[in-house]
Coordinates of C-alpha atoms in Angstrom, one line a residue:
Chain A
X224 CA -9.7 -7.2 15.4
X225 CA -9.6 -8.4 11.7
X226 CA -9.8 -5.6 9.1
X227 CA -11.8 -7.6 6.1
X228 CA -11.0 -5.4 3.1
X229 CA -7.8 -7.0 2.5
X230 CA -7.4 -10.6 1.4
X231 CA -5.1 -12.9 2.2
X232 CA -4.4 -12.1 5.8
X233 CA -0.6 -13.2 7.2
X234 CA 0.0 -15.3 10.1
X235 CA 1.5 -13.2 12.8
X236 CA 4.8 -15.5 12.0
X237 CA 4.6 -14.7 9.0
X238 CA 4.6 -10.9 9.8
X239 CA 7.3 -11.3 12.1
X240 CA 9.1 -12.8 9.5
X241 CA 8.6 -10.1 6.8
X242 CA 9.4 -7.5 9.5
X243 CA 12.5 -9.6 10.3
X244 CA 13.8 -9.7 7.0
X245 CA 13.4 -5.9 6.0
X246 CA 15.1 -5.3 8.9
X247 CA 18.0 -6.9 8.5
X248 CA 18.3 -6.3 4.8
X249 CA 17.9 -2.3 5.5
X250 CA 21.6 -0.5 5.6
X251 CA 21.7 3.5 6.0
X252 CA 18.1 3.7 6.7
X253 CA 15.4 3.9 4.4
X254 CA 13.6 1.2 6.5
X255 CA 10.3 3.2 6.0
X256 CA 10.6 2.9 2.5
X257 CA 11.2 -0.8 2.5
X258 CA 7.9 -1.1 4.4
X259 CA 6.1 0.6 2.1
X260 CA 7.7 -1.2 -0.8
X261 CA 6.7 -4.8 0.8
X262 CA 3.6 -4.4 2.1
X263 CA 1.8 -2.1 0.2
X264 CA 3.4 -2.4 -3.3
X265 CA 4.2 -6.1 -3.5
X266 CA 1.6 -7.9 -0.8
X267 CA -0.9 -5.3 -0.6
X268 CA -1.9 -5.9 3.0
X269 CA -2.1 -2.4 3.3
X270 CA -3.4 0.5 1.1
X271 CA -1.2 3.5 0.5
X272 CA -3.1 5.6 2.1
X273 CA -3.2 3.8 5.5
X274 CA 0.8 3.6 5.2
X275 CA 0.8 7.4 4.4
X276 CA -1.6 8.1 7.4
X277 CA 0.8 5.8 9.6
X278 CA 3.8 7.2 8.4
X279 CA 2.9 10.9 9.5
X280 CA 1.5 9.6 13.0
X281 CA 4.8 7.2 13.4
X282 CA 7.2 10.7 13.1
X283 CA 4.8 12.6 15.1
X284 CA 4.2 11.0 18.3
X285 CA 7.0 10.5 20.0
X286 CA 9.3 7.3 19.7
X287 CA 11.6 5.9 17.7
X288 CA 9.4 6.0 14.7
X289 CA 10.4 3.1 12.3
X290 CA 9.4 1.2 15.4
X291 CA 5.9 3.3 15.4
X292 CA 5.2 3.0 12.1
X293 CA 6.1 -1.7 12.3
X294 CA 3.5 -1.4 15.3
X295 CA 0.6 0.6 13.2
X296 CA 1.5 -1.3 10.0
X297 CA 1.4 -4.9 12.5
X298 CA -2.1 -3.6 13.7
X299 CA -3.5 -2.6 10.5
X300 CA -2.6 -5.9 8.9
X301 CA -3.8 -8.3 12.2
X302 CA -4.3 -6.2 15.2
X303 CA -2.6 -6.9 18.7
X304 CA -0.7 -9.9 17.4
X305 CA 0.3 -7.5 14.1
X306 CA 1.8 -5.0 16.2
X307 CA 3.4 -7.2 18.3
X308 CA 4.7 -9.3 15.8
X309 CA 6.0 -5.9 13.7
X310 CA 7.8 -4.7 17.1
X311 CA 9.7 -8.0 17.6
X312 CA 10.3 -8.0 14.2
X313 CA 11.9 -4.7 13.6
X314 CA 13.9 -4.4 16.9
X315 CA 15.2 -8.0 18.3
X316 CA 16.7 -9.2 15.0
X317 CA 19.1 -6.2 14.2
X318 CA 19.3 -6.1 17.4
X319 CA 21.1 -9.7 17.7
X320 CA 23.0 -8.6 14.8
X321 CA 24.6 -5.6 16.0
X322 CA 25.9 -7.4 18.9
X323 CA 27.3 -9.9 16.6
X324 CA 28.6 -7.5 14.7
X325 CA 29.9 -5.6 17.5
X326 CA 32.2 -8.3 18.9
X327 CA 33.8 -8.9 15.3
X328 CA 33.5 -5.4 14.3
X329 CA 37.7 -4.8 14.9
X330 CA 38.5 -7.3 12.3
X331 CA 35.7 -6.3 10.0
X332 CA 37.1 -2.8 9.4
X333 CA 40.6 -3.8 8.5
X334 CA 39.1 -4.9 5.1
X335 CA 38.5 -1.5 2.3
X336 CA 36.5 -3.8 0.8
X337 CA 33.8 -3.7 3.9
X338 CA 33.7 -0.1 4.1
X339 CA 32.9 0.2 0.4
X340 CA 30.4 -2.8 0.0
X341 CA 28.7 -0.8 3.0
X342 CA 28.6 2.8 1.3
X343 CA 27.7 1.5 -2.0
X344 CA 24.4 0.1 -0.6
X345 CA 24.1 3.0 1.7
X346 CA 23.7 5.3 -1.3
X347 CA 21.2 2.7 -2.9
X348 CA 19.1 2.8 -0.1
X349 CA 19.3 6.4 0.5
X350 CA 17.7 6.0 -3.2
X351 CA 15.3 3.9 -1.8
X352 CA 14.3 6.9 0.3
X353 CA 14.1 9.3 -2.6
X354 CA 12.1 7.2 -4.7
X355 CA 9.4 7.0 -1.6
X356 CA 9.5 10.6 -1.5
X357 CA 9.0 11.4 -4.8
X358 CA 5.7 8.6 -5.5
X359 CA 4.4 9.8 -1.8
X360 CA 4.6 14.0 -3.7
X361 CA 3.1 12.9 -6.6
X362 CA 0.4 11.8 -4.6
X363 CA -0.4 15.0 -2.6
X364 CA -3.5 16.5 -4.8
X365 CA -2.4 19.2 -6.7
X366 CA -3.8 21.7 -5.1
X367 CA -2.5 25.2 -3.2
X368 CA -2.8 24.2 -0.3
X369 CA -1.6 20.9 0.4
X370 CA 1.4 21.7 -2.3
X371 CA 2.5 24.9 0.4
X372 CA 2.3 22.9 3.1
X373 CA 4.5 19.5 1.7
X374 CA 7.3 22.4 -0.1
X375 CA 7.2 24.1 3.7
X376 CA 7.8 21.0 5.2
X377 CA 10.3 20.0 3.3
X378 CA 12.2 23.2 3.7
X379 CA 11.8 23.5 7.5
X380 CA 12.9 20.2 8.0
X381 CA 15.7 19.5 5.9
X382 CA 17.2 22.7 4.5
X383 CA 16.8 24.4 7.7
X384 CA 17.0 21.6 10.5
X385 CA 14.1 23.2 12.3
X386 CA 12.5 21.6 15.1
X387 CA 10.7 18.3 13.6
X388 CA 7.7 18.2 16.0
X389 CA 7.0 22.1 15.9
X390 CA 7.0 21.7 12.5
X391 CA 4.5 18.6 12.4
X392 CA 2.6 20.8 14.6
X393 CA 2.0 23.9 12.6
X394 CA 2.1 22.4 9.4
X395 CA -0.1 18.8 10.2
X396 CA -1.9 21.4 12.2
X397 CA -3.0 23.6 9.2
X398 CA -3.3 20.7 7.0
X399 CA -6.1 19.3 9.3
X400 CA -8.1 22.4 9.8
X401 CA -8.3 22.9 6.5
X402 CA -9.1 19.2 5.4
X403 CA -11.6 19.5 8.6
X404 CA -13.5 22.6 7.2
X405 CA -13.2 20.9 3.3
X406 CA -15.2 17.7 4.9
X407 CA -17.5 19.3 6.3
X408 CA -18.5 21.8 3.4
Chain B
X734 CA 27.7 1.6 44.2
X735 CA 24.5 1.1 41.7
X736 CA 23.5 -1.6 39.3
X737 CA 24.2 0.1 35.9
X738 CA 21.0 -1.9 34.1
X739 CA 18.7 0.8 36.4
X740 CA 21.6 3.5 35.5
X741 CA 20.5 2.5 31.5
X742 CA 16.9 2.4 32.0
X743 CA 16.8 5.7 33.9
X744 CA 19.2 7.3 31.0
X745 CA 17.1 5.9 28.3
X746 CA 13.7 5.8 29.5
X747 CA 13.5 9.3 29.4
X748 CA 14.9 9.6 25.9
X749 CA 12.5 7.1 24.7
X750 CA 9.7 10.3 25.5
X751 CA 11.8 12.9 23.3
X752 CA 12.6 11.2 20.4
X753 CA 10.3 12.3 18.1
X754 CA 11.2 11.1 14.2
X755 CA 14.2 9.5 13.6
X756 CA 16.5 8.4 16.5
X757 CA 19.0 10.7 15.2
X758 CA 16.8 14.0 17.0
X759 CA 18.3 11.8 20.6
X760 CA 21.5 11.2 19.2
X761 CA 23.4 14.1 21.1
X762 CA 21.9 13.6 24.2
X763 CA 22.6 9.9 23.9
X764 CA 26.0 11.1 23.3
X765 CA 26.0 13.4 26.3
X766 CA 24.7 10.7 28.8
X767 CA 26.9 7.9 28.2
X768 CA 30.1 9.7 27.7
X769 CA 29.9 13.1 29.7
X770 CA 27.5 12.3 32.9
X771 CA 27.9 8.0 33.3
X772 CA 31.7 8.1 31.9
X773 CA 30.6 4.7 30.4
X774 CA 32.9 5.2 27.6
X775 CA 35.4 8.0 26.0
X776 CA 34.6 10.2 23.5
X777 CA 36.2 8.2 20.6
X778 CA 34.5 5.2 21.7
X779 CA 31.0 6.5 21.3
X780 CA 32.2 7.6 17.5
X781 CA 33.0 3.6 17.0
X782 CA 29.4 2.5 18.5
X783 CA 27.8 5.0 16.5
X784 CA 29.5 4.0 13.3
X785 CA 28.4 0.5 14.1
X786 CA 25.3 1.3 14.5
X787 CA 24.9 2.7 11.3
X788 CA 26.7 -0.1 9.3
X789 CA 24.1 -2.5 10.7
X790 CA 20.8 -2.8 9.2
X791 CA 17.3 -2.2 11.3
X792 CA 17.0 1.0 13.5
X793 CA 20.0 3.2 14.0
X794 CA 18.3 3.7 17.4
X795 CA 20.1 0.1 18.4
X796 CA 22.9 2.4 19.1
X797 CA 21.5 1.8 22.7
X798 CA 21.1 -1.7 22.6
X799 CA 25.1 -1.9 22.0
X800 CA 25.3 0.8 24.4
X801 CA 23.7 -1.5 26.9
X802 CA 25.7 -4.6 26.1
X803 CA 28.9 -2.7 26.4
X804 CA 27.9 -1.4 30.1
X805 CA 26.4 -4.7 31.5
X806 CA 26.3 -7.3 28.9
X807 CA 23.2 -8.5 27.9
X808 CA 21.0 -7.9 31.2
X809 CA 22.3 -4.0 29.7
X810 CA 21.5 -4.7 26.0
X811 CA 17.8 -6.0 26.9
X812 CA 17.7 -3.0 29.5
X813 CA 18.4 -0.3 27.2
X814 CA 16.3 -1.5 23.8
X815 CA 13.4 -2.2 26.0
X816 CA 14.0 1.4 27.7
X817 CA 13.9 3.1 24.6
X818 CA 12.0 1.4 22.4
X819 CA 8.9 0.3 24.8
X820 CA 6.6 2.7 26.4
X821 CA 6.2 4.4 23.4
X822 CA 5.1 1.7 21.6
X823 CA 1.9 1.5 24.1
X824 CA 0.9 5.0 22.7
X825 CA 1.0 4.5 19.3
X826 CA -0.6 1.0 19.7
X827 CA -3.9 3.2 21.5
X828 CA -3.7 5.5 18.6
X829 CA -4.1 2.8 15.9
X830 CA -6.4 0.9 17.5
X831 CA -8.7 4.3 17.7
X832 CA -7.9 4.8 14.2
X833 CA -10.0 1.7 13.6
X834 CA -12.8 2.5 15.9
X835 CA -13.3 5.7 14.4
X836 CA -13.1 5.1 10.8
X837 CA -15.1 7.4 8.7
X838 CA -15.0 10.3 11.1
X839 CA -14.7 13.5 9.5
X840 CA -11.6 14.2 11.9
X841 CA -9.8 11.2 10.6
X842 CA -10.6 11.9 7.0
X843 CA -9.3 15.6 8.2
X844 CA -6.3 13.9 9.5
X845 CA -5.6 11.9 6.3
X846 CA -5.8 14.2 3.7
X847 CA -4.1 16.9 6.2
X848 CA -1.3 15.1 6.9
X849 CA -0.6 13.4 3.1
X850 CA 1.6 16.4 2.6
X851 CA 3.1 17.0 5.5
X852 CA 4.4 13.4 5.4
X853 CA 5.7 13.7 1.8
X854 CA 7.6 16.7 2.9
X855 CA 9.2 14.6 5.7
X856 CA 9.8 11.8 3.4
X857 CA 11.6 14.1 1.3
X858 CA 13.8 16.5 3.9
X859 CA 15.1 13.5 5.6
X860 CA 16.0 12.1 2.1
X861 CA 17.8 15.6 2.0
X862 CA 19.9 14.9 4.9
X863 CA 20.4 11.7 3.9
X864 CA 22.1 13.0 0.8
X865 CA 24.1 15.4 2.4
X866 CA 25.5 12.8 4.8
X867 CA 26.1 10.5 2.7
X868 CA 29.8 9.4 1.7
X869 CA 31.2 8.1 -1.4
X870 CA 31.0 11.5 -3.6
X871 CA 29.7 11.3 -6.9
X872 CA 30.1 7.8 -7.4
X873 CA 27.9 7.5 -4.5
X874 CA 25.4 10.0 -5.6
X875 CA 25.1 7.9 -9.0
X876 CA 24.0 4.7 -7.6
X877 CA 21.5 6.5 -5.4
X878 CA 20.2 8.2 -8.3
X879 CA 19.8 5.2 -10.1
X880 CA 18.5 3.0 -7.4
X881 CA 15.6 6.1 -7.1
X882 CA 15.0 5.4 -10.5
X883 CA 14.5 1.7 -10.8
X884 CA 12.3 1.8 -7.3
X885 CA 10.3 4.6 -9.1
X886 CA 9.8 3.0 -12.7
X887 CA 10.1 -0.6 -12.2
X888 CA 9.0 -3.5 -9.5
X889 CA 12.6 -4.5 -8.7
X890 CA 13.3 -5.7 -5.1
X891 CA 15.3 -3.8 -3.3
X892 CA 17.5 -5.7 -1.6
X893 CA 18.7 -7.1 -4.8
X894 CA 19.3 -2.9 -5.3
X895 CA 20.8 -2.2 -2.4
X896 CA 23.2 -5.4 -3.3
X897 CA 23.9 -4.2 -6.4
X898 CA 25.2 -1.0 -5.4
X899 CA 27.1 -2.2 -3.0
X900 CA 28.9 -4.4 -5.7
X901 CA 28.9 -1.5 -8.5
X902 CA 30.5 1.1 -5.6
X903 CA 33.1 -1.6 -4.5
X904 CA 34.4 -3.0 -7.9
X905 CA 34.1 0.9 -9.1
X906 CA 35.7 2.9 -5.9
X907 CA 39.3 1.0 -6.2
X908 CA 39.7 2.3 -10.2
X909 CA 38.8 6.3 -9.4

């Protein structure tokens, strides 16, 4: 299953590796952004639109979706090994480290300095998340439509808390019927 | 009396089905099972696992992993990541490898212009709650602001960022 129109194709060590790394440099989330960061901005394995169509699948089926969105990005870059490698990747290295961390975790915490190290890049990489945000807006096409349906997303999700799968529903539900009827007209 | 790895596959297999966007939409069930149904730790426990799990990096869904490991060790910590984190995988693995079958079709260009939005507005509400739950006050506020910026305007790396505001935020914090 190799996808040709991207060169330089990764091992599916190498992928793990990648994967490995961005998640254990991610603190306070923002792990999607970090994917899109590596491997579409930097490597370009990826285009940004695959990412973007990968990104709204990840947080609509169900699943933990940074998880969903390391398996599409895995396959889209290699196929079965992809995925496989970008599930071992994202889950069994953090998943080490907590453990680790875990077990020392009542000496950590008696040091201020920890707690502040940890907020400082938790703020950075909830920055991380806003700068994603803002490129992935400014490439919705600036029309009525689509612009309605990213604000009333954005206000049913995280002003109001509203359901996130009803929401991805209604509004990735409208957003398809009328990209459906545009592609066929 | 029953092995507790089949008590943590049959509390998080089912929560591996709901989860649907971040793990945080499990989080109070989570919460529920392990402290008020299996009595696998108190109250105030739980807090501690869950503020470990978000000081690690990777997934904040690992809370289960540690949940795991504290129950049974690591037959538990294998038990419960696997539990949560695996069928699921299966179903967006068919999805993706439609995707590819399919390219072209007008239903997947449907789905891929349809959905651009939708995704930026998810991208951006969850950086909303981010925000809000975020600790540090303004200081804190600053360095994600600036960190946006750089990622925005420039190429930096960002774990060189997210260093960086650790270090600003720590040598900073003490002096306010």
């Amino acid at each position: 299953m190799v996808l040709d129109e991207h060169p330089e194709k990764p091992t599916a060590l190498q992928l793990f590796l990648v994967f490995s790394r961005i998640g254990l440099t991610s603190f306070g989330g923002g792990l999607s952004g970090l994917f899109m960061r590596e491997f579409v901005d930097r490597r370009a394995w990826i285009s940004r639109d695959e990412f973007m169509n990968g990104l709204a699948l990840s947080q609509a089926l169900p699943g933990v979706n940074v998880k969903n969105l390391s398996i599409w990005i895995g396959y889209r870059i290699r196929g079965r090994s992809g995925a496989i490698a970008g599930f071992l990747g994202t889950i069994l290295p953090p998943a080490i480290f907590i453990i680790v961390l875990a077990s020392l975790f009542a000496r950590l915490t008696q040091f201020d300095l920890t707690q502040s190290l940890l907020i400082g890049a938790g703020a950075a990489a909830v920055g991380l998340s806003l700068s994603m945000g803002l490129i992935a807006g400014w490439h919705v096409p600036r029309e009525a439509v689509p612009m309605i349906l990213m604000a009333t997303t954005f206000v049913a999700i995280g002003i109001f808390h509203l359901s996130l799968i009803l929401t991805v529903l209604v509004a990735g539900g409208i957003g398809f019927a009328h990209a459906y009827y545009r592609a066929g007209s | 009396m029953q092995n507790p790895v089949w008590t943590l596959i049959a509390v998080f297999l089912p929560l591996s089905v709901v989860t649907i966007g971040g793990g945080q939409s499990a989080l109070a069930e989570i919460q529920r099972q392990t402290v008020d149904v299996q009595h696998w730790m108190t109250s105030a426990d739980f807090v501690d696992t869950f503020a470990i799990s978000r000081m690690t990096p990777g997934p904040g869904s690992l809370i289960a992993t540690l949940i795991g490991w504290k129950v049974a060790g690591l037959p538990g910590a294998i038990a419960a990541t696997l539990a949560l984190f695996g069928p699921t995988s299966f179903l967006i693995y068919a999805v993706a490898h439609l995707w590819t079958r399919y390219r072209g079709a007008r239903w997947q260009v449907a789905l891929e212009t349809g959905l651009r939005p939708v995704a930026a507005g998810m991208i951006l509400a969850a950086t909303n709650v981010l925000i809000q739950s975020m600790s540090g006050g303004w200081l804190a506020r600053g360095i994600c602001l600036a960190s946006a910026a750089a990622l925005t305007f420039t190429r930096v790396n960002p774990v060189i960022l997210l260093a960086l505001g650790a270090a600003t935020f720590a040598a900073i914090h003490p002096l306010l």
